[in-house]
Coordinates of C-alpha atoms in Angstrom, one line a residue:
Chain A
M1269 CA 0.0 0.0 0.0
H1270 CA 2.9 2.3 0.9
G1271 CA 4.2 2.3 -2.7
L1272 CA 0.8 3.3 -4.1
Q1273 CA 0.6 6.2 -1.7
M1274 CA 4.1 7.3 -2.8
I1275 CA 3.0 7.2 -6.4
F1276 CA -0.2 9.1 -5.6
L1277 CA 1.8 11.8 -3.8
V1278 CA 4.2 12.2 -6.7
L1279 CA 1.3 12.5 -9.2
A1280 CA -0.5 14.9 -7.0
V1281 CA 2.5 17.2 -6.7
V1282 CA 3.1 17.0 -10.4
A1283 CA -0.5 17.9 -11.1
L1284 CA -0.5 20.8 -8.7
V1285 CA 2.8 22.2 -9.8
S1286 CA 2.0 21.9 -13.5
G1287 CA -1.4 23.4 -12.8
G1288 CA 0.4 26.4 -11.2
F1289 CA 2.7 26.7 -14.2
V1290 CA -0.3 26.8 -16.6
I1291 CA -1.5 29.9 -14.9
F1292 CA 1.9 31.6 -14.3
Q1293 CA 3.5 31.1 -17.7
R1294 CA 3.5 34.2 -19.8
H1295 CA 3.7 32.4 -23.1
P1296 CA 0.4 30.8 -24.1
L1297 CA 2.2 27.8 -25.8
R1298 CA 4.1 27.0 -22.6
S1299 CA 0.9 27.2 -20.6
A1300 CA -0.7 24.7 -23.1
L1301 CA 2.3 22.4 -22.7
W1302 CA 2.1 22.4 -18.9
L1303 CA -1.6 21.7 -19.2
I1304 CA -0.7 18.5 -21.1
V1305 CA 1.6 17.5 -18.2
N1306 CA -1.2 18.2 -15.8
F1307 CA -3.6 15.9 -17.8
F1308 CA -1.0 13.1 -17.6
A1309 CA -0.7 13.4 -13.8
V1310 CA -4.5 13.3 -13.5
A1311 CA -4.7 10.3 -15.8
G1312 CA -2.2 8.6 -13.5
I1313 CA -4.4 9.3 -10.5
Y1314 CA -7.3 7.8 -12.3
L1315 CA -5.2 4.7 -13.0
L1316 CA -4.4 4.4 -9.3
A1317 CA -8.1 4.4 -8.6
H1318 CA -8.6 1.5 -11.0
A1319 CA -10.4 3.7 -13.5
E1320 CA -8.5 2.5 -16.5
F1321 CA -11.1 3.5 -19.0
I1322 CA -11.3 7.1 -17.8
A1323 CA -7.5 7.4 -17.7
A1324 CA -7.2 6.2 -21.3
I1325 CA -10.0 8.5 -22.4
Q1326 CA -8.4 11.4 -20.5
V1327 CA -5.2 10.9 -22.5
I1328 CA -6.9 10.3 -25.9
V1329 CA -9.5 13.1 -25.7
Y1330 CA -7.8 15.8 -23.6
A1331 CA -4.1 15.3 -24.1
G1332 CA -4.3 13.8 -27.6
A1333 CA -7.1 15.8 -29.3
I1334 CA -8.2 18.9 -27.5
M1335 CA -4.7 20.1 -26.6
V1336 CA -3.6 19.5 -30.2
L1337 CA -6.3 21.9 -31.3
F1338 CA -5.2 24.4 -28.7
L1339 CA -1.6 24.2 -29.9
F1340 CA -2.9 24.5 -33.5
V1341 CA -4.8 27.7 -32.7
I1342 CA -1.9 29.2 -30.7
M1343 CA 0.6 28.5 -33.5
L1344 CA -1.8 29.8 -36.2
L1345 CA -2.1 33.1 -34.3
N1346 CA 1.7 33.0 -34.2
L1347 CA 1.9 34.3 -30.6
R1348 CA 5.7 34.0 -30.7
Q1349 CA 6.3 37.0 -28.4
P1350 CA 4.6 37.0 -25.0
E1351 CA 2.0 39.6 -24.5
A1352 CA 3.5 43.0 -23.5
E1353 CA 3.3 43.5 -19.8
V1354 CA 0.4 45.5 -18.5
R1355 CA 1.9 48.7 -17.3
F1356 CA -1.0 50.5 -15.9
M1357 CA -3.5 48.8 -13.6
H1358 CA -6.3 50.7 -12.0
L1359 CA -6.3 50.6 -8.2
G1360 CA -9.9 49.4 -8.3
Q1361 CA -8.9 46.4 -10.4
K1362 CA -6.2 45.5 -7.9
V1363 CA -8.4 45.8 -4.8
G1364 CA -11.3 44.1 -6.5
G1365 CA -9.1 41.2 -7.6
I1366 CA -7.6 40.7 -4.2
V1367 CA -11.0 40.8 -2.5
L1368 CA -12.6 38.4 -4.9
A1369 CA -9.7 36.0 -4.7
G1370 CA -9.8 36.1 -0.9
F1371 CA -13.5 35.5 -0.9
T1372 CA -13.2 32.5 -3.2
V1373 CA -10.5 31.0 -1.0
L1374 CA -12.7 31.5 2.1
L1375 CA -15.6 29.9 0.3
V1376 CA -13.5 26.9 -0.7
I1377 CA -12.2 26.4 2.8
Y1378 CA -15.6 26.8 4.3
T1379 CA -17.2 24.3 1.9
V1380 CA -14.4 21.7 2.3
G1381 CA -14.6 22.1 6.1
K1382 CA -18.3 21.6 6.1
V1383 CA -18.5 18.4 4.0
A1384 CA -17.4 15.3 5.7
L1385 CA -15.5 13.5 2.9
P1386 CA -15.8 9.7 3.0
P1387 CA -12.5 7.9 3.6
G1388 CA -10.7 7.6 0.3
K1389 CA -11.0 4.3 -1.5
S1390 CA -10.6 3.1 -5.0
A1391 CA -13.5 2.1 -7.1
P1392 CA -14.4 -1.6 -6.7
L1393 CA -12.6 -3.8 -9.2
G1394 CA -14.4 -3.8 -12.5
L1395 CA -16.2 -0.5 -12.0
G1396 CA -13.5 1.2 -14.1
N1397 CA -14.2 -1.3 -16.8
T1398 CA -15.4 -0.1 -20.2
E1399 CA -18.2 -2.6 -20.0
S1400 CA -19.7 -1.5 -16.8
I1401 CA -19.4 2.2 -17.7
A1402 CA -21.1 1.5 -21.1
K1403 CA -23.9 -0.4 -19.3
L1404 CA -24.5 2.5 -16.9
L1405 CA -24.4 5.0 -19.8
F1406 CA -26.9 3.2 -21.9
T1407 CA -29.4 2.2 -19.1
D1408 CA -29.5 4.4 -16.1
Y1409 CA -28.0 7.5 -17.7
L1410 CA -29.4 7.1 -21.2
L1411 CA -31.3 10.4 -21.2
P1412 CA -28.4 12.6 -20.0
F1413 CA -26.1 10.8 -22.4
E1414 CA -28.4 11.5 -25.4
V1415 CA -29.0 15.1 -24.3
T1416 CA -25.3 15.6 -24.2
S1417 CA -24.9 14.3 -27.7
V1418 CA -27.6 16.6 -29.0
L1419 CA -25.8 19.5 -27.2
L1420 CA -22.6 18.6 -29.0
L1421 CA -24.4 18.3 -32.3
V1422 CA -25.9 21.8 -31.8
A1423 CA -22.3 23.1 -31.1
I1424 CA -21.1 21.4 -34.3
V1425 CA -23.9 23.0 -36.4
G1426 CA -23.2 26.3 -34.8
A1427 CA -19.5 26.1 -35.7
V1428 CA -20.3 25.2 -39.3
V1429 CA -22.7 28.0 -39.6
L1430 CA -20.2 30.5 -38.2
A1431 CA -17.4 29.2 -40.5
K1432 CA -19.6 29.3 -43.6
S1433 CA -21.0 32.8 -43.0
R1434 CA -17.5 34.1 -42.9
L1435 CA -16.7 32.6 -46.3
K1436 CA -19.5 34.5 -48.1
Chain B
M571 CA 5.4 -14.3 -3.2
M572 CA 6.9 -11.1 -1.8
N573 CA 10.5 -12.2 -1.9
Q574 CA 10.0 -13.1 -5.5
L575 CA 9.1 -9.5 -6.4
P576 CA 12.6 -8.3 -7.3
L577 CA 13.2 -11.3 -9.4
L578 CA 9.9 -10.8 -11.3
I579 CA 10.7 -7.1 -11.9
I580 CA 14.1 -8.1 -13.3
M581 CA 12.6 -10.7 -15.5
T582 CA 10.0 -8.2 -16.8
A583 CA 12.8 -5.7 -17.5
V584 CA 14.7 -8.4 -19.4
K585 CA 11.6 -9.2 -21.4
I586 CA 11.1 -5.6 -22.3
L587 CA 14.7 -5.3 -23.2
V588 CA 14.6 -8.3 -25.5
V589 CA 11.4 -7.0 -27.2
L590 CA 12.9 -3.6 -27.6
V591 CA 16.2 -4.8 -29.2
V592 CA 14.3 -7.0 -31.6
F593 CA 12.0 -4.2 -32.4
L594 CA 14.8 -1.7 -33.0
T595 CA 16.5 -4.2 -35.3
A596 CA 13.2 -4.7 -37.1
I597 CA 13.0 -0.9 -37.6
A598 CA 16.5 -0.7 -39.0
Y599 CA 15.8 -3.5 -41.5
T600 CA 12.4 -2.0 -42.4
V601 CA 14.3 1.0 -43.7
L602 CA 16.5 -1.3 -45.8
M603 CA 13.4 -3.2 -46.9
E604 CA 11.7 0.0 -48.0
R605 CA 14.8 1.1 -50.0
K606 CA 15.1 -2.3 -51.6
V607 CA 11.4 -2.8 -52.5
L608 CA 11.1 0.8 -53.8
G609 CA 14.2 0.1 -55.8
F610 CA 12.7 -3.0 -57.4
I611 CA 9.4 -1.1 -58.1
Q612 CA 11.4 1.6 -59.9
L613 CA 13.5 -0.9 -61.8
R614 CA 16.8 -0.3 -60.0
Y615 CA 18.8 -2.2 -57.4
G616 CA 18.5 -0.2 -54.2
P617 CA 21.4 -0.2 -51.7
N618 CA 23.8 -3.1 -52.5
R619 CA 27.3 -1.9 -51.6
V620 CA 27.6 -2.4 -47.8
G621 CA 27.7 -6.1 -47.0
P622 CA 26.1 -8.9 -49.0
W623 CA 22.9 -7.6 -50.7
G624 CA 23.4 -4.3 -48.8
L625 CA 22.5 -6.1 -45.5
L626 CA 24.8 -3.9 -43.4
Q627 CA 23.4 -0.7 -44.8
P628 CA 21.3 0.2 -41.7
L629 CA 24.5 0.0 -39.6
A630 CA 26.3 2.3 -42.0
D631 CA 23.4 4.7 -41.9
A632 CA 23.3 4.8 -38.2
I633 CA 27.1 5.5 -37.9
K634 CA 26.7 8.3 -40.5
L635 CA 23.8 9.8 -38.7
I636 CA 25.5 9.8 -35.3
F637 CA 28.6 11.5 -36.6
K638 CA 26.9 14.2 -38.6
E639 CA 26.9 17.8 -37.5
D640 CA 24.0 18.4 -35.0
F641 CA 22.5 21.8 -35.8
T642 CA 20.1 23.7 -33.6
P643 CA 18.5 26.8 -35.1
P644 CA 19.6 29.7 -32.9
E645 CA 16.3 31.6 -33.2
G646 CA 14.1 28.7 -32.2
N647 CA 13.1 27.2 -28.9
R648 CA 16.0 25.0 -27.9
V649 CA 14.3 22.9 -25.3
L650 CA 11.3 22.0 -27.4
F651 CA 13.6 21.5 -30.4
I652 CA 15.5 18.8 -28.5
M653 CA 12.3 17.3 -26.9
A654 CA 10.4 16.9 -30.2
P655 CA 12.3 14.0 -31.7
I656 CA 12.3 12.3 -28.3
I657 CA 8.5 12.6 -28.0
T658 CA 8.1 11.2 -31.5
S659 CA 10.2 8.1 -31.0
V660 CA 9.1 7.3 -27.4
T661 CA 5.4 7.6 -28.3
A662 CA 6.1 5.4 -31.3
F663 CA 7.7 2.7 -29.3
L664 CA 5.2 2.6 -26.4
P665 CA 2.2 1.1 -28.2
F666 CA 4.0 -2.1 -28.8
A667 CA 3.8 -2.9 -25.0
A668 CA 0.2 -3.9 -25.4
I669 CA 0.4 -5.9 -28.7
P670 CA 0.5 -9.6 -28.2
F671 CA 3.2 -11.2 -30.4
A672 CA 2.9 -14.8 -29.3
S673 CA 0.7 -17.0 -27.2
Q674 CA 2.9 -18.3 -24.4
I675 CA 6.7 -17.8 -24.5
L676 CA 7.7 -19.3 -21.1
P677 CA 6.4 -22.2 -19.0
D678 CA 4.0 -21.5 -16.1
S679 CA 6.7 -21.9 -13.5
L680 CA 10.5 -22.0 -13.4
T681 CA 12.9 -23.3 -10.9
I682 CA 15.9 -21.1 -10.5
Y683 CA 18.5 -22.2 -7.9
G684 CA 15.9 -24.3 -6.1
H685 CA 13.4 -21.4 -5.9
K686 CA 10.1 -22.2 -7.6
L687 CA 9.0 -19.1 -9.5
D688 CA 5.4 -18.6 -10.5
L689 CA 5.5 -16.9 -13.9
T690 CA 1.8 -16.5 -14.3
V691 CA 2.1 -13.4 -12.0
A692 CA 1.8 -10.3 -14.1
G693 CA 1.5 -12.4 -17.3
L694 CA 5.3 -12.9 -17.4
N695 CA 4.9 -16.1 -19.4
Q696 CA 2.6 -14.6 -22.0
G697 CA 3.8 -13.3 -25.3
V698 CA 2.9 -9.7 -24.5
I699 CA 4.5 -7.2 -22.3
A700 CA 1.3 -5.9 -20.6
D701 CA -2.1 -7.4 -21.3
L702 CA -4.1 -4.3 -20.3
N703 CA -7.9 -4.5 -20.1
V704 CA -8.0 -1.2 -22.0
G705 CA -5.2 -2.3 -24.3
L706 CA -6.6 -0.9 -27.5
L707 CA -7.4 2.5 -25.9
Y708 CA -3.9 2.6 -24.5
I709 CA -2.5 2.1 -28.0
F710 CA -4.7 4.8 -29.4
A711 CA -3.8 7.1 -26.6
M712 CA -0.1 6.7 -27.4
G713 CA -0.8 7.1 -31.1
S714 CA -2.7 10.4 -30.5
L715 CA 0.3 11.7 -28.5
S716 CA 2.8 11.1 -31.3
V717 CA 1.5 14.3 -33.1
Y718 CA 3.2 16.5 -30.5
G719 CA 6.7 15.6 -31.7
A720 CA 6.1 16.9 -35.2
V721 CA 4.0 19.9 -34.1
L722 CA 6.4 21.1 -31.4
G723 CA 9.4 20.3 -33.7
G724 CA 7.9 22.4 -36.4
W725 CA 7.2 25.3 -34.1
A726 CA 10.5 25.2 -32.3
S727 CA 12.5 25.3 -35.6
N728 CA 11.3 28.9 -36.2
N729 CA 10.9 28.2 -39.9
K730 CA 7.8 28.7 -42.0
Y731 CA 8.1 25.4 -43.8
S732 CA 8.5 23.5 -40.5
L733 CA 5.6 25.3 -38.9
L734 CA 3.3 24.6 -41.9
G735 CA 4.4 21.0 -41.8
G736 CA 3.6 20.7 -38.1
L737 CA 0.2 22.4 -38.5
R738 CA -0.7 20.1 -41.4
L739 CA 0.2 17.1 -39.4
A740 CA -2.0 18.3 -36.5
A741 CA -5.0 18.8 -38.7
Q742 CA -4.4 15.5 -40.5
M743 CA -4.0 13.5 -37.3
V744 CA -7.1 14.9 -35.6
S745 CA -9.1 14.2 -38.7
Y746 CA -8.0 10.6 -39.2
E747 CA -7.9 9.6 -35.6
L748 CA -11.7 9.7 -35.7
A749 CA -11.8 7.3 -38.6
L750 CA -9.2 5.1 -37.0
G751 CA -11.1 4.9 -33.8
L752 CA -14.4 4.3 -35.4
S753 CA -13.2 1.7 -37.8
V754 CA -12.3 -0.7 -35.0
I755 CA -15.7 -0.5 -33.2
G756 CA -16.9 -3.4 -35.3
V757 CA -14.0 -5.6 -34.1
L758 CA -14.8 -4.6 -30.5
M759 CA -18.4 -5.5 -31.0
L760 CA -17.3 -9.0 -32.2
A761 CA -14.7 -9.6 -29.6
G762 CA -16.5 -7.9 -26.7
S763 CA -13.3 -6.7 -25.1
L764 CA -10.6 -4.0 -25.4
S765 CA -7.9 -6.4 -24.3
M766 CA -5.6 -7.2 -27.2
V767 CA -5.1 -10.8 -26.0
K768 CA -8.8 -11.4 -25.8
I769 CA -9.3 -9.9 -29.3
V770 CA -6.7 -12.4 -30.7
E771 CA -8.4 -15.3 -28.9
A772 CA -11.8 -14.3 -30.2
Q773 CA -10.4 -14.9 -33.8
K774 CA -9.7 -18.5 -33.1
S775 CA -12.2 -19.9 -35.6
M776 CA -12.2 -17.1 -38.1
W777 CA -10.2 -13.9 -38.7
F778 CA -12.2 -10.7 -38.3
I779 CA -11.2 -9.5 -41.7
V780 CA -13.9 -11.9 -43.0
Y781 CA -16.6 -10.3 -40.9
Q782 CA -15.2 -6.7 -41.2
P783 CA -13.8 -6.2 -44.7
L784 CA -14.9 -2.6 -44.8
G785 CA -13.6 -2.0 -41.3
F786 CA -10.2 -3.5 -42.3
L787 CA -10.0 -1.3 -45.4
L788 CA -10.9 1.9 -43.4
F789 CA -8.5 1.0 -40.6
L790 CA -5.6 0.4 -43.0
T791 CA -6.3 3.7 -44.8
A792 CA -6.6 5.6 -41.6
A793 CA -3.5 4.0 -40.2
M794 CA -1.6 5.0 -43.3
A795 CA -2.7 8.5 -42.9
E796 CA -1.7 8.5 -39.2
C797 CA 1.7 7.3 -40.2
A798 CA 1.8 10.2 -42.7
R799 CA 3.0 7.9 -45.4
T800 CA 2.6 8.5 -49.1
P801 CA -0.1 9.2 -50.4
F802 CA -0.8 11.0 -47.1
D803 CA 2.6 12.6 -46.6
L804 CA 1.6 16.2 -47.0
I805 CA 3.6 17.1 -43.9
E806 CA 6.9 16.6 -45.7
C807 CA 5.7 17.3 -49.2
E808 CA 9.0 18.2 -50.9
N809 CA 7.7 20.4 -53.6
E810 CA 5.8 22.7 -51.2
L811 CA 7.5 22.5 -47.8
V812 CA 11.1 21.4 -48.4
A813 CA 10.9 18.6 -45.7
G814 CA 8.1 19.8 -43.5
F815 CA 8.6 19.8 -39.8
Q816 CA 12.0 18.1 -40.1
T817 CA 13.5 20.8 -42.4
E818 CA 15.8 22.1 -39.7
Y819 CA 16.7 18.8 -38.2
S820 CA 20.0 17.0 -38.8
S821 CA 22.1 14.2 -37.4
M822 CA 20.5 11.7 -34.9
K823 CA 17.6 14.1 -34.1
W824 CA 16.5 13.6 -37.6
G825 CA 17.3 10.0 -37.2
L826 CA 14.9 9.8 -34.3
F827 CA 12.1 11.2 -36.4
M828 CA 12.9 8.6 -39.1
M829 CA 12.9 5.9 -36.5
G830 CA 9.5 7.1 -35.2
E831 CA 8.1 7.0 -38.7
Y832 CA 9.2 3.4 -39.4
C833 CA 8.2 2.4 -35.9
H834 CA 4.7 3.7 -36.6
I835 CA 4.6 1.6 -39.8
I836 CA 5.5 -1.6 -37.8
V837 CA 3.1 -0.8 -35.0
A838 CA 0.3 0.0 -37.4
S839 CA 0.9 -3.3 -39.3
A840 CA 1.2 -5.3 -36.0
L841 CA -2.1 -3.6 -34.8
C842 CA -3.8 -4.5 -38.1
T843 CA -2.6 -8.1 -37.8
T844 CA -3.9 -8.3 -34.2
L845 CA -7.2 -6.8 -34.9
F846 CA -8.1 -8.2 -38.3
L847 CA -5.8 -11.0 -39.3
G848 CA -5.9 -13.2 -36.2
G849 CA -2.8 -12.0 -34.6
W850 CA -0.3 -14.8 -33.8
Q851 CA -2.8 -17.6 -34.6
G852 CA -2.1 -19.9 -37.5
P853 CA -1.5 -23.6 -38.2
V854 CA 1.7 -25.6 -38.0
L855 CA 4.3 -22.8 -37.6
P856 CA 5.0 -21.3 -34.2
P857 CA 2.9 -18.3 -33.2
I858 CA 5.7 -15.8 -33.3
V859 CA 6.5 -16.7 -36.9
W860 CA 2.9 -16.1 -37.9
F861 CA 2.8 -12.8 -36.1
V862 CA 6.1 -11.6 -37.7
G863 CA 5.1 -12.9 -41.1
K864 CA 1.7 -11.2 -41.2
T865 CA 3.1 -8.0 -39.8
F866 CA 5.8 -7.8 -42.4
A867 CA 3.4 -8.7 -45.2
L868 CA 1.5 -5.5 -44.2
V869 CA 4.7 -3.5 -43.9
F870 CA 5.4 -4.7 -47.5
F871 CA 1.9 -3.5 -48.5
F872 CA 2.7 0.0 -46.9
I873 CA 5.9 0.2 -49.0
W874 CA 4.1 -1.0 -52.1
V875 CA 1.4 1.7 -51.7
R876 CA 4.2 4.3 -51.4
G877 CA 5.7 3.1 -54.6
T878 CA 2.4 3.1 -56.4
F879 CA 0.3 6.1 -55.5
P880 CA 0.9 9.8 -56.0
R881 CA 0.3 12.3 -53.2
F882 CA -3.1 13.7 -52.3
R883 CA -3.8 17.4 -52.3
F884 CA -4.5 18.8 -48.9
D885 CA -8.2 19.5 -49.6
Q886 CA -8.6 16.0 -51.1
L887 CA -7.1 14.6 -47.9
M888 CA -9.6 16.5 -45.7
K889 CA -12.5 15.6 -48.0
L890 CA -11.5 11.9 -47.9
G891 CA -11.2 11.9 -44.1
W892 CA -14.4 13.8 -43.2
K893 CA -16.8 13.1 -46.1
V894 CA -15.9 9.6 -47.1
M895 CA -14.2 7.7 -44.4
L896 CA -16.2 9.0 -41.4
P897 CA -19.6 8.2 -42.8
L898 CA -18.4 4.8 -44.0
C899 CA -17.2 4.1 -40.5
L900 CA -20.6 4.9 -39.1
V901 CA -22.3 2.8 -41.7
N902 CA -20.0 -0.1 -40.8
I903 CA -20.8 0.2 -37.1
L904 CA -24.6 0.4 -37.8
F905 CA -24.5 -2.7 -40.0
T906 CA -22.3 -4.7 -37.7
G907 CA -24.7 -3.8 -34.8
V908 CA -27.8 -4.8 -36.8
I909 CA -26.3 -8.1 -37.9
I910 CA -25.1 -9.0 -34.5
Q911 CA -28.5 -8.3 -33.1
F912 CA -30.2 -10.5 -35.7
L913 CA -27.8 -13.4 -35.2
Q914 CA -28.2 -13.3 -31.5
R915 CA -32.0 -13.9 -31.7

């Protein structure tokens, strides 16, 4: 068990640190690359929880497809130079930002303190299986699943309409 | 059990090492095979100076590559420039870990210095490095990551041609990954599992190519596009982009890109063998011979296609991917589902 905990700690640290880098990098391409590292760490944590299917999908969909599109857009826009530093910032912006951030932190601490989290345990063996997830998706959660597909279809149609209108 | 753990880890490492060495040799000789076969297709000899029939040519190539000047463009991003070929070759090797190349290569238990060792632990006796229960998804995951090498390499080179090559590859990979993923759904329906070993075992009586001829064709085409081979090699289209994303690369960094490409060809062929051609199953000959034979028959097919077809235009490539292959994949899934449903009644 000790070995697994060590692996979890390493993955958690990698996830948090890379998440931090995503925010603090000035260059959008570097942020995107750190986000990929973050996805890998999270996929590793899924693996530790015996959710192999989710881990594989995480890598295929997020790291393998969505981030490629992100990189594609960043490179097409040719953001080679980082954005010029913001020289002037209104005092109201600074104060407002700090107050809002503090409020969010308090809210998170309050909520986490209030909820009694169940002791951490991995999913029962087989729950991470493709078969059991598919069974759940197509029986108990059929309606949400189909509604999500329709939503995605609407998004695709919207994207096509937007792209076509610009061509005319 | 516990005191056997170090020994089992060592044995797994040895197994990985053996597979890797064989695999690397196979890559080197696939390059030679391509040059020879292309030579015969074009009515010339191909390499025949180094060793008998040019058999030592890969060795000479490797030595030449290692000792060439290693140039890094001063304007580009140094770290990403170095990382890109590493990403390409590593993600190209990794999928092979889940591909079963034989049924059973070792007995169930071994006795070493009086210690009885249970080899069924972690599938050490099986002819596969790791029989994952999401094996196919793992292979696709690694395949989808391989695009980063070329995209980052193209960007880090700070060269227009490189960048365009990288961007083309990104668009091509995302488009054809859909067709690649959807073309194997029929196989999954028939086998009822994502584990590569179970998929091979499900083809005991009949290869899946018989039930899934359209799926096989779609998979092979999509795999060819994923490997960015002629007729889909728009990323390194010489008359437009010099050499695409690898324009600025030289020496062994370029060699790693090349290794990645041939590695992809072998992995795609091995995957096709496993999914559609019954994997290592076959009469009389030992399983490993069947697996290698089928895989290299497909590698030969890849080379044959390169020697035969001209290159697509980019809009043709996108049209083929989205307007022909994707609908055909969906039709294939629909028909497979309907037929399975009727047969089960």
